[in-house]
Every structure is written in structure tokens, then in C-alpha cells.
Coordinates of C-alpha atoms and ligand atoms in Angstrom, one line a residue:
Chain A
X1 CA 5.3 0.4 -14.7
X2 CA 2.3 -0.8 -12.7
X3 CA 0.2 0.9 -10.1
X4 CA -2.9 2.9 -9.3
X5 CA -4.7 4.4 -12.3
X6 CA -7.4 5.9 -10.2
X7 CA -9.0 5.8 -6.8
X8 CA -12.3 6.7 -5.1
X9 CA -13.7 6.5 -1.6
X10 CA -17.2 6.8 -0.2
X11 CA -18.4 7.4 3.4
X12 CA -22.1 7.5 4.3
X13 CA -23.5 10.8 5.6
X14 CA -24.6 9.7 9.0
X15 CA -22.6 9.7 12.3
X16 CA -23.1 8.7 15.9
X17 CA -20.9 10.1 18.6
X18 CA -19.1 7.7 20.9
X19 CA -20.8 9.5 23.9
X20 CA -24.3 8.7 22.6
X21 CA -23.5 4.9 22.6
X22 CA -21.7 5.1 26.0
X23 CA -24.7 6.9 27.5
X24 CA -27.1 4.0 26.6
X25 CA -24.8 1.4 28.2
X26 CA -24.0 3.5 31.3
X27 CA -20.3 3.6 30.3
X28 CA -17.9 6.5 31.0
X29 CA -17.9 8.2 27.6
X30 CA -14.7 10.2 28.3
X31 CA -12.8 7.1 29.1
X32 CA -14.1 5.3 26.0
X33 CA -13.5 8.2 23.7
X34 CA -10.0 8.6 24.9
X35 CA -9.3 4.9 25.1
X36 CA -10.3 4.2 21.5
X37 CA -9.5 7.7 20.1
X38 CA -12.9 7.6 18.3
X39 CA -15.0 10.7 18.6
X40 CA -17.7 9.5 16.2
X41 CA -18.3 6.8 13.6
X42 CA -20.0 6.6 10.2
X43 CA -23.4 4.9 10.0
X44 CA -25.0 3.8 6.7
X45 CA -28.5 4.9 5.7
X46 CA -31.2 2.2 5.8
X47 CA -30.9 1.8 2.0
X48 CA -27.1 1.4 1.9
X49 CA -25.1 -1.7 2.2
X50 CA -21.6 -2.9 1.2
X51 CA -22.7 -3.2 -2.5
X52 CA -24.1 0.4 -2.7
X53 CA -21.0 1.8 -1.0
X54 CA -18.7 -0.2 -3.3
X55 CA -20.6 1.2 -6.4
X56 CA -20.3 4.8 -5.2
X57 CA -16.6 4.4 -4.5
X58 CA -16.0 2.7 -7.9
X59 CA -18.0 5.5 -9.7
X60 CA -15.7 8.1 -8.2
X61 CA -12.7 6.2 -9.2
X62 CA -14.0 6.1 -12.8
X63 CA -14.6 9.8 -12.8
X64 CA -10.9 10.3 -12.0
X65 CA -9.8 7.9 -14.7
X66 CA -9.7 8.3 -18.5
X67 CA -10.8 4.8 -19.2
X68 CA -13.8 3.1 -20.8
X69 CA -15.5 0.8 -18.2
X70 CA -15.5 -1.9 -20.9
X71 CA -11.6 -2.0 -20.6
X72 CA -12.0 -3.3 -17.0
X73 CA -11.3 -7.0 -17.2
X74 CA -11.5 -7.9 -13.5
X75 CA -13.4 -6.7 -10.4
X76 CA -12.8 -7.9 -6.8
X77 CA -14.8 -6.7 -3.9
X78 CA -13.5 -7.5 -0.4
X79 CA -15.9 -7.3 2.6
X80 CA -17.0 -9.0 5.7
X81 CA -20.6 -7.7 5.2
X82 CA -21.4 -8.8 1.7
X83 CA -25.2 -8.3 1.4
X84 CA -25.8 -11.9 0.3
X85 CA -24.2 -15.0 1.9
X86 CA -24.3 -16.5 -1.6
X87 CA -24.5 -14.2 -4.7
X88 CA -21.6 -11.9 -5.4
X89 CA -21.3 -8.2 -4.6
X90 CA -18.8 -7.9 -7.4
X91 CA -21.3 -8.6 -10.2
X92 CA -23.6 -5.8 -8.8
X93 CA -20.7 -3.4 -9.0
X94 CA -19.6 -4.6 -12.4
X95 CA -23.1 -4.1 -13.8
X96 CA -23.6 -0.7 -12.2
X97 CA -20.4 0.7 -13.6
X98 CA -21.0 -0.8 -17.1
X99 CA -18.0 -3.2 -17.1
X100 CA -20.0 -6.4 -17.9
X101 CA -20.0 -8.9 -19.5
X102 CA -16.5 -9.6 -21.0
X103 CA -14.7 -9.7 -17.6
X104 CA -14.1 -11.7 -14.5
X105 CA -15.3 -10.9 -11.0
X106 CA -15.2 -12.4 -7.5
X107 CA -15.9 -11.5 -3.9
X108 CA -13.1 -11.7 -1.4
X109 CA -13.1 -12.2 2.4
X110 CA -10.2 -11.7 4.8
X111 CA -11.6 -9.6 7.6
X112 CA -10.4 -6.0 7.1
X113 CA -7.7 -6.8 4.5
X114 CA -9.9 -8.2 1.8
X115 CA -9.6 -5.0 -0.2
X116 CA -5.8 -5.0 -0.3
X117 CA -5.9 -8.7 -1.2
X118 CA -7.9 -7.5 -4.2
X119 CA -5.2 -5.0 -5.1
X120 CA -2.6 -7.8 -5.1
X121 CA -4.7 -10.0 -7.3
X122 CA -5.2 -7.1 -9.7
X123 CA -1.5 -6.5 -9.8
X124 CA -0.9 -10.1 -10.8
X125 CA -3.5 -10.1 -13.5
X126 CA -2.4 -6.8 -15.0
X127 CA 1.3 -7.6 -14.8
X128 CA 0.7 -11.0 -16.5
X129 CA -1.3 -9.3 -19.3
X130 CA -4.5 -11.2 -18.3
X131 CA -6.3 -7.9 -17.6
X132 CA -6.0 -4.4 -19.0
X133 CA -7.4 -2.9 -15.9
X134 CA -8.5 -4.5 -12.6
X135 CA -10.7 -2.9 -9.9
X136 CA -10.1 -3.7 -6.2
X137 CA -12.6 -2.6 -3.7
X138 CA -12.8 -2.8 0.1
X139 CA -16.3 -2.1 1.4
X140 CA -18.1 -2.7 4.7
X141 CA -21.1 -1.8 6.7
X142 CA -19.8 -3.6 9.8
X143 CA -21.8 -4.3 12.9
X144 CA -20.9 -4.7 16.5
X145 CA -23.1 -6.5 19.1
X146 CA -25.0 -3.8 21.0
X147 CA -23.1 -3.1 24.2
X148 CA -19.9 -4.8 22.9
X149 CA -16.7 -2.7 22.6
X150 CA -17.0 -3.1 18.8
X151 CA -20.2 -1.1 18.8
X152 CA -18.1 2.0 19.3
X153 CA -15.9 1.4 16.3
X154 CA -17.7 -0.7 13.7
X155 CA -18.7 1.7 10.9
X156 CA -19.2 1.9 7.2
X157 CA -17.1 3.0 4.2
X158 CA -15.6 1.9 0.9
X159 CA -12.5 2.5 -1.2
X160 CA -12.0 1.5 -4.9
X161 CA -8.7 1.3 -6.8
X162 CA -8.2 0.9 -10.5
X163 CA -5.0 -1.0 -11.2
X164 CA -3.3 -0.7 -14.6
X165 CA -0.1 0.1 -16.5
X166 CA -0.7 3.5 -18.0
X167 CA -1.7 7.0 -16.8
X168 CA -0.8 6.1 -13.2
X169 CA -1.6 8.5 -10.3
X170 CA 0.8 6.3 -8.2
X171 CA 3.3 3.6 -9.0
X172 CA 3.3 0.5 -6.8
X173 CA 7.0 -0.3 -6.4
X174 CA 6.4 -3.5 -4.5
X175 CA 4.1 -5.5 -2.2
X176 CA 4.8 -7.9 0.6
X177 CA 2.5 -9.9 2.9
X178 CA 2.8 -11.4 6.3
X179 CA 0.3 -14.2 7.1
X180 CA -0.3 -16.7 10.0
X181 CA -3.3 -18.4 11.5
X182 CA -4.1 -16.2 14.5
X183 CA -7.6 -16.5 16.0
X184 CA -8.1 -12.9 17.1
X185 CA -11.6 -12.2 15.6
X186 CA -14.2 -14.4 13.8
X187 CA -17.8 -14.8 13.0
X188 CA -19.5 -18.2 12.5
X189 CA -22.2 -18.8 9.9
X190 CA -25.6 -17.5 10.9
X191 CA -24.3 -15.2 13.6
X192 CA -25.2 -11.6 13.3
X193 CA -22.2 -10.2 15.2
X194 CA -18.6 -11.2 15.4
X195 CA -16.6 -12.5 18.4
X196 CA -13.2 -11.4 19.3
X197 CA -10.3 -12.3 21.6
X198 CA -10.4 -9.0 23.6
X199 CA -6.8 -8.0 24.4
X200 CA -5.5 -10.8 22.3
X201 CA -6.4 -8.7 19.2
X202 CA -3.4 -6.4 20.1
X203 CA 0.1 -7.8 20.3
X204 CA 0.0 -11.2 18.6
X205 CA -2.5 -10.1 16.0
X206 CA -2.4 -6.4 15.0
X207 CA 1.0 -5.3 16.1
X208 CA 2.9 -8.5 15.0
X209 CA 1.3 -8.6 11.5
X210 CA 1.1 -4.9 10.6
X211 CA 4.6 -4.3 11.9
X212 CA 6.1 -7.4 10.3
X213 CA 4.6 -6.5 6.9
X214 CA 5.8 -2.9 7.1
X215 CA 9.3 -3.9 8.2
X216 CA 9.5 -6.8 5.6
X217 CA 8.5 -4.3 2.9
X218 CA 11.2 -1.9 3.8
X219 CA 13.8 -4.8 3.9
X220 CA 12.8 -5.9 0.5
X221 CA 12.9 -2.4 -1.0
X222 CA 16.1 -1.7 0.9
X223 CA 14.5 1.5 2.4
X224 CA 14.1 3.0 5.8
X225 CA 11.6 5.2 7.6
X226 CA 13.2 8.4 6.3
X227 CA 12.4 7.3 2.7
X228 CA 8.7 7.6 3.2
X229 CA 6.5 10.7 3.5
X230 CA 3.4 8.8 4.7
X231 CA 2.6 5.6 6.6
X232 CA -0.9 4.2 6.3
X233 CA -1.7 1.5 8.8
X234 CA -4.9 -0.4 9.4
X235 CA -6.9 1.4 12.0
X236 CA -9.4 -0.6 14.2
X237 CA -9.1 2.4 16.6
X238 CA -6.9 5.5 16.7
X239 CA -4.6 4.1 19.4
X240 CA -3.1 1.0 17.6
X241 CA -1.6 2.7 14.5
X242 CA -0.1 5.5 16.7
X243 CA 1.4 3.0 19.1
X244 CA 2.8 1.0 16.3
X245 CA 4.3 4.1 14.8
X246 CA 5.9 5.0 18.1
X247 CA 7.3 1.5 18.5
X248 CA 8.8 1.7 15.0
X249 CA 10.2 5.2 15.5
X250 CA 7.9 6.8 12.8
X251 CA 7.1 10.5 13.4
X252 CA 3.4 11.0 14.2
X253 CA 3.0 13.6 11.4
X254 CA 3.7 10.9 8.8
X255 CA 0.8 8.8 10.2
X256 CA -2.0 11.2 11.0
X257 CA -2.9 12.1 7.4
X258 CA -3.8 8.5 6.9
X259 CA -5.6 8.1 10.2
X260 CA -9.3 8.6 10.0
X261 CA -10.7 6.4 12.8
X262 CA -11.3 9.4 15.1
X263 CA -13.9 10.8 12.6
X264 CA -15.4 7.8 10.9
X265 CA -14.6 4.7 13.1
X266 CA -13.3 1.5 11.8
X267 CA -14.7 0.9 8.3
X268 CA -13.2 -2.6 8.2
X269 CA -12.4 -3.6 4.6
X270 CA -12.9 0.0 3.7
X271 CA -10.5 1.4 6.3
X272 CA -7.1 1.1 4.7
X273 CA -8.6 1.9 1.3
X274 CA -10.3 5.1 2.5
X275 CA -7.2 6.1 4.5
X276 CA -4.9 5.7 1.5
X277 CA -7.4 7.8 -0.6
X278 CA -7.2 10.6 2.0
X279 CA -3.4 10.6 1.6
X280 CA -3.7 10.5 -2.2
X281 CA -6.1 13.5 -1.9
X282 CA -3.3 15.6 -0.5
X283 CA 0.1 14.0 -1.4
X284 CA 2.5 15.9 -3.6
X285 CA 3.9 14.3 -6.8
X286 CA 6.9 12.2 -5.8
X287 CA 5.6 11.5 -2.3
X288 CA 6.4 8.0 -1.1
X289 CA 3.8 6.0 0.9
X290 CA 4.1 2.8 2.9
X291 CA 0.8 1.0 3.4
X292 CA 0.3 -1.9 5.8
X293 CA -3.2 -3.4 6.0
X294 CA -4.5 -5.9 8.6
X295 CA -7.0 -8.7 8.4
X296 CA -7.9 -10.6 11.5
X297 CA -7.2 -14.3 11.2
X298 CA -4.5 -12.9 10.5
X299 CA -2.5 -11.2 7.8
X300 CA -1.1 -7.9 6.5
X301 CA -0.4 -6.7 3.0
X302 CA 2.2 -4.0 2.6
X303 CA 2.6 -1.7 -0.4
X304 CA 5.4 0.7 -1.4
X305 CA 3.9 3.5 -3.4
X306 CA 5.2 6.6 -5.2
X307 CA 2.8 9.3 -6.2
X308 CA 3.1 10.6 -9.8
X309 CA 2.6 14.1 -11.4
X310 CA -0.8 13.0 -12.8
X311 CA -2.3 13.0 -9.3
X312 CA -2.8 16.8 -9.5
X313 CA -4.6 16.5 -12.8
X314 CA -7.2 14.0 -11.6
X315 CA -7.8 14.3 -7.9
X316 CA -10.3 17.2 -8.1
X317 CA -12.5 15.3 -10.5
X318 CA -14.0 13.3 -7.7
X319 CA -15.4 13.9 -4.2
X320 CA -12.5 13.9 -1.7
X321 CA -12.4 12.0 1.6
X322 CA -12.4 15.3 3.6
X323 CA -15.6 16.4 1.9
X324 CA -17.3 13.1 2.9
X325 CA -16.0 13.5 6.5
X326 CA -17.3 17.1 6.7
X327 CA -20.7 16.5 5.1
X328 CA -22.4 14.7 8.1
X329 CA -25.6 14.4 10.0
X330 CA -25.8 13.1 13.6
X331 CA -28.1 10.4 14.7
X332 CA -29.6 9.7 18.1
X333 CA -29.1 6.2 19.5
X334 CA -32.7 5.4 18.6
X335 CA -32.3 6.5 14.9
X336 CA -29.0 4.6 14.9
X337 CA -30.8 1.4 15.9
X338 CA -33.2 1.9 13.0
X339 CA -30.3 2.6 10.5
X340 CA -28.5 -0.5 11.6
X341 CA -31.6 -2.6 11.4
X342 CA -30.9 -3.8 15.0
X343 CA -34.7 -3.4 15.3
X344 CA -36.7 -6.5 14.2
X345 CA -40.0 -5.4 12.6
Chain B
X1 CA -46.4 -7.7 -4.0
X2 CA -43.2 -9.6 -4.9
X3 CA -41.9 -8.7 -8.3
X4 CA -40.9 -11.7 -10.5
X5 CA -37.2 -12.5 -11.0
X6 CA -37.2 -12.2 -14.8
X7 CA -38.8 -8.7 -14.5
X8 CA -36.2 -7.6 -11.9
X9 CA -33.4 -9.0 -14.0
X10 CA -34.5 -7.3 -17.2
X11 CA -34.5 -3.9 -15.4
X12 CA -30.9 -4.2 -14.2
X13 CA -29.3 -2.1 -16.9
X14 CA -32.0 0.6 -16.4
X15 CA -32.0 0.6 -12.6
X16 CA -28.3 0.1 -12.1
X17 CA -26.8 2.5 -14.7
X18 CA -29.8 4.5 -16.0
X19 CA -29.6 2.8 -19.4
X20 CA -32.4 4.0 -21.7
X21 CA -32.4 4.7 -25.4
X22 CA -32.4 7.6 -27.8
X23 CA -34.0 7.8 -31.3
X24 CA -31.3 8.7 -33.8
X25 CA -33.9 10.1 -36.2
X26 CA -35.6 12.6 -34.0
X27 CA -33.0 12.7 -31.1
X28 CA -35.7 12.1 -28.5
X29 CA -34.3 10.3 -25.4
X30 CA -36.4 7.6 -23.6
X31 CA -36.3 6.2 -20.1
X32 CA -37.3 3.4 -19.6
X33 CA -36.2 2.5 -23.1
X34 CA -38.9 2.2 -25.8
X35 CA -39.2 -0.6 -28.4
X36 CA -40.5 1.8 -31.0
X37 CA -40.0 5.6 -31.2
X38 CA -43.6 6.9 -30.8
X39 CA -42.8 10.0 -32.9
X40 CA -41.0 8.4 -35.8
X41 CA -42.6 4.9 -35.8
X42 CA -41.0 2.8 -38.5
X43 CA -38.6 5.6 -39.5
X44 CA -37.1 5.8 -36.0
X45 CA -33.8 4.2 -35.0
X46 CA -33.4 3.5 -31.3
X47 CA -29.9 3.1 -29.8
X48 CA -28.9 2.4 -26.1
X49 CA -28.0 5.4 -24.0
X50 CA -26.6 5.7 -20.5
X51 CA -28.0 8.9 -18.8
X52 CA -25.8 11.0 -16.7
X53 CA -28.1 10.9 -13.6
X54 CA -28.1 14.7 -13.4
X55 CA -31.5 16.4 -13.5
X56 CA -33.9 18.5 -11.5
X57 CA -37.1 18.0 -9.5
X58 CA -40.2 18.4 -11.7
X59 CA -42.7 17.5 -8.9
X60 CA -42.6 15.7 -5.6
X61 CA -44.6 14.4 -2.6
X62 CA -43.7 13.1 0.8
X63 CA -44.5 9.5 1.7
X64 CA -45.4 8.6 5.3
X65 CA -47.1 5.3 4.7
X66 CA -44.8 3.3 2.6
X67 CA -45.4 0.1 0.6
X68 CA -44.1 -3.3 1.9
X69 CA -40.3 -3.4 1.9
X70 CA -39.8 0.3 2.4
X71 CA -41.0 0.6 6.0
X72 CA -37.6 1.7 7.3
X73 CA -37.2 4.3 4.6
X74 CA -40.3 6.3 5.6
X75 CA -40.8 9.2 5.7
X76 CA -39.2 9.9 2.3
X77 CA -39.7 12.2 -0.7
X78 CA -40.8 10.7 -4.0
X79 CA -40.2 12.9 -7.0
X80 CA -40.6 13.1 -10.7
X81 CA -37.1 13.9 -11.9
X82 CA -36.5 15.6 -15.3
X83 CA -33.2 14.2 -16.4
X84 CA -30.8 16.7 -18.1
X85 CA -31.2 14.6 -21.3
X86 CA -35.0 15.1 -21.3
X87 CA -36.8 12.0 -19.9
X88 CA -38.9 12.3 -16.7
X89 CA -38.5 9.5 -14.2
X90 CA -40.0 8.6 -10.8
X91 CA -37.4 8.3 -8.0
X92 CA -36.9 8.5 -4.3
X93 CA -35.0 11.4 -2.9
X94 CA -32.5 10.6 -0.2
X95 CA -30.6 12.5 2.5
X96 CA -32.1 15.9 1.5
X97 CA -34.2 17.8 4.0
X98 CA -37.5 19.4 3.4
X99 CA -36.0 22.8 2.8
X100 CA -33.9 21.5 0.0
X101 CA -36.5 19.4 -1.7
X102 CA -38.2 22.0 -4.0
X103 CA -39.4 22.1 -7.6
X104 CA -36.4 22.9 -9.8
X105 CA -33.8 21.7 -7.3
X106 CA -30.8 20.1 -9.0
X107 CA -30.3 16.4 -8.2
X108 CA -27.8 13.7 -9.0
X109 CA -28.2 9.9 -9.1
X110 CA -27.0 7.7 -6.2
X111 CA -26.9 3.9 -6.1
X112 CA -29.1 2.4 -3.3
X113 CA -31.2 -0.5 -2.3
X114 CA -34.7 0.2 -3.8
X115 CA -36.3 -2.5 -1.8
X116 CA -35.9 -6.0 -0.3
X117 CA -38.1 -9.0 -0.6
X118 CA -38.0 -9.8 3.1
X119 CA -34.9 -11.3 4.7
X120 CA -34.6 -14.3 2.4
X121 CA -35.6 -12.8 -1.0
X122 CA -33.8 -10.6 -3.5
X123 CA -32.4 -7.2 -2.9
X124 CA -33.5 -4.7 -5.6
X125 CA -30.8 -2.2 -6.3
X126 CA -31.0 0.9 -8.4
X127 CA -31.1 4.6 -8.7
X128 CA -32.4 7.2 -6.2
X129 CA -31.6 10.9 -6.2
X130 CA -30.0 13.4 -3.9
X131 CA -30.3 17.2 -4.0
X132 CA -27.0 18.8 -4.8
X133 CA -26.0 21.3 -2.2
Ligands
LIG401 ZN1 -37.8 9.3 -33.2

């Protein structure tokens, strides 16, 4: 047996409403709110970054686990907003949770799926006996160019998963990935903001990869949509995952528990990790979950997961995703500019 | 003033995970850690201890004119926190409005950027505190 020993998510306290951003750029806020399905997005505080979010998520995961941090043999942090261009985020997390020094660590990058890539690496290390426990984190404080469509969605959040073989809250029954070179979104060195292919980010990128990974996973497990209680898809906006569900014939109510973009925006590497945490916060023992992440560039990692009885024993030990979503404070566009350091002082 | 790299590095266990020490002879806890227990002197035996990060506000002030590196944080509350294990430490209070920041208010540790040495220098991470609702 192998799977999730524990999990934790973190969302910063601040929010900005889509309408506040639209107002500044003279856009029709109703059209944008409806078009993206995003009511508001999370904004980090001035003293938060992908490292601090990762540490908070990892600390919650440890609260829900009965393990000694010294038993963690590997930590991977996936992000597209690592605070340093050179110097790992993963060592900061490892030191903060007390897992150093007899361990390995590395930072990962694969747009929004760097966190799930970390889960796969941990599965390999744990299954081979090279690690007792591995921690995979997806964390981002992503930025959109002011006035660009991404400014409405790019937000901040993190999710951490402890992978191991005993005391599982959820078994990982299998994983499958679908990967190609698809140039839908990128950022060159030295650039503050990413570039994207506009409409090209849809069909050939998101829908092809997330859909193929989900279908491929079901083929390999010999399962069908009816076998799953929840589907968690990457969520750059609220429209894409719902449209994919419709195309695949998945009932909407199996998707919405894992769809948080309307309330927090797109937390990039954090997105699928936080969304799955919200499902684990409410799923009953025995519930089966199909996850399909997405990273531009492009690839999707799918996971077939079954929740165990232990979930009910540990979930209340840590702050739940819903509590983070509800505990919020709104920012004006001016304050938002300060928080996102778009202001050069 | 830019703090030297060795000094920042030495403080990582203290700042990242509130590691101090405790004297096994008289059970006094110290943060930052002491080299010698001032009460027991040579009879003291100091061992590492990670503090929980829970505590209460002992005293506080509000900073409007911050030092270099903290310009964006201002205004902010700076407080002396009495940790539940005993030691008193100085720390910034985050995301807690004036009404909540009071002497005796319960706080918990959060992990934040303490300051940055400009755009090219080191980022100093460590503890800050938040009032528990
Ligand atoms: Zn003593």
C-alpha cells in the first residue's frame, strides 16, 4: 500500500474582487466575472512568497500526521514563483519543518503541475524503499502583467502532501501522465510576467492534456466515470474544468467540490494541490477520486485515489481549506499593487 | 544595515523553527538559546528545544517609520511575546487589526519573510505572530 499519509493547504488572507481589477482597466466586470467564473482571487501579504506558503502548508500536513519530521527523507517543492532564481525553496521548507539534514531536496518546475510531479517522484522513492516519507508541495504567488487577462486569475496558494506506506489517509491506486511539447504559456529569464498563446491555451493545451490523462488513467485502471465520487481537474479559471467535465459526461456535482477558482483564483502549482485538499476535507472513507493536473508546456499527471477510514481521525487536526477561503480581507486595487510589489520604490 | 551571511545562517534554526534551549537542571527555557544557564552556571545542562510558537502579547507598539527592508510592511505592530514555555521574544504581529492587538491576546507563530536585502541580496525568513481569533 502506498499513498497520502497526510495533507495540508494554505491560502493567504487577502482577496481582490474581479470587478476591482476590471474597473481600473475600463473593462466590463460582469462579462469578465462570468467569462472566467472568478469572483475574487487570493493575494499574498507583502511578507509572503512561495517559500512561506509552502512552509505553512507543510506544517499543517505535519499536524495531521503522526510522524517525526526526521523520518522525512525527501522534499520537493514545485513552483513557477520560487523566490530565488538560484537557491532552493525546498531547503527553506526542510529547515523550517525540522527535516534536515539527513535527507534529499529539490525544487521542481513544470508550470502548474510541478506539485503533482513531486507526488510522482515521492511515490517512486517511497515504493523503491529509498525514502520512508516524501513531501511534495505545490506553491505559487503567481503574477499577471497589469491589464493582461491573467491579472484576473493569477493568485497565491500552496498544498503539501506527505507520501508514505503506513497510516494512509488515502491510497494512491495508480498514476498516469500525458506529456507533449505544446507552447501555450511561457516566461523567459529576466521577465517579470509570463506570455501566453491566448485561445491556444484551450483545446490543444488544457483540454487535450487534462482529458487524455484522465481517460488514460481510467483505461489503465479499467474504470469508468461511475466508479469515481470526485473529479479534480486543474483550474486556470472556473470554465475549463466544467467544460471538460461536460465533454467527458461527468456530472457537475462530482467536479464542484474540487473547484475553487471562483473564490481564490488560479493558484498555479498550488491549484490542484489545494483543490484535492478541499475534497479530502469532506470526502467519506471509501470515496474514490480521479485527479488530473495540468502544466503548460505541456503535461498532465493523473492519480486514482481511494480515501481510507483514517481521514476522519486526522482531518480536524489542521485548518481546512474552507476556513482559509472564509477568513478573508478585501484589498483595493491600490493596496493590491502594494501587496504584489508592482510598485517600484 | 546589511546583516552578515554567517550571522543570518547561524540564526536559521532559531528563526525558522523557534529552536532555543532548556536547562535540564532548573527547567528554565531560553530563546534565543544560551551558552550557559545564568541560574545554574556550571551545574546547568542545556539541551535544544523547539518551542510551540504559541504565546501571548506581553507588550506592543505600532511602527509607522520602519527600518530599511520593511518599508512595505508598515504600518505594523511590533510586540514582546511571552511564549507558553516561558521565554519572551520580540516579533512582528501580522494580519491582526488594532482591535485584536492587546496585552494578553493569544498569538501563534507564522512563517514569513522578516526582511530582504534589496532585490539582489538574501531573503531573511523566520517567525512572526498572528493573533488567534
Ligand atoms: Zn539552569
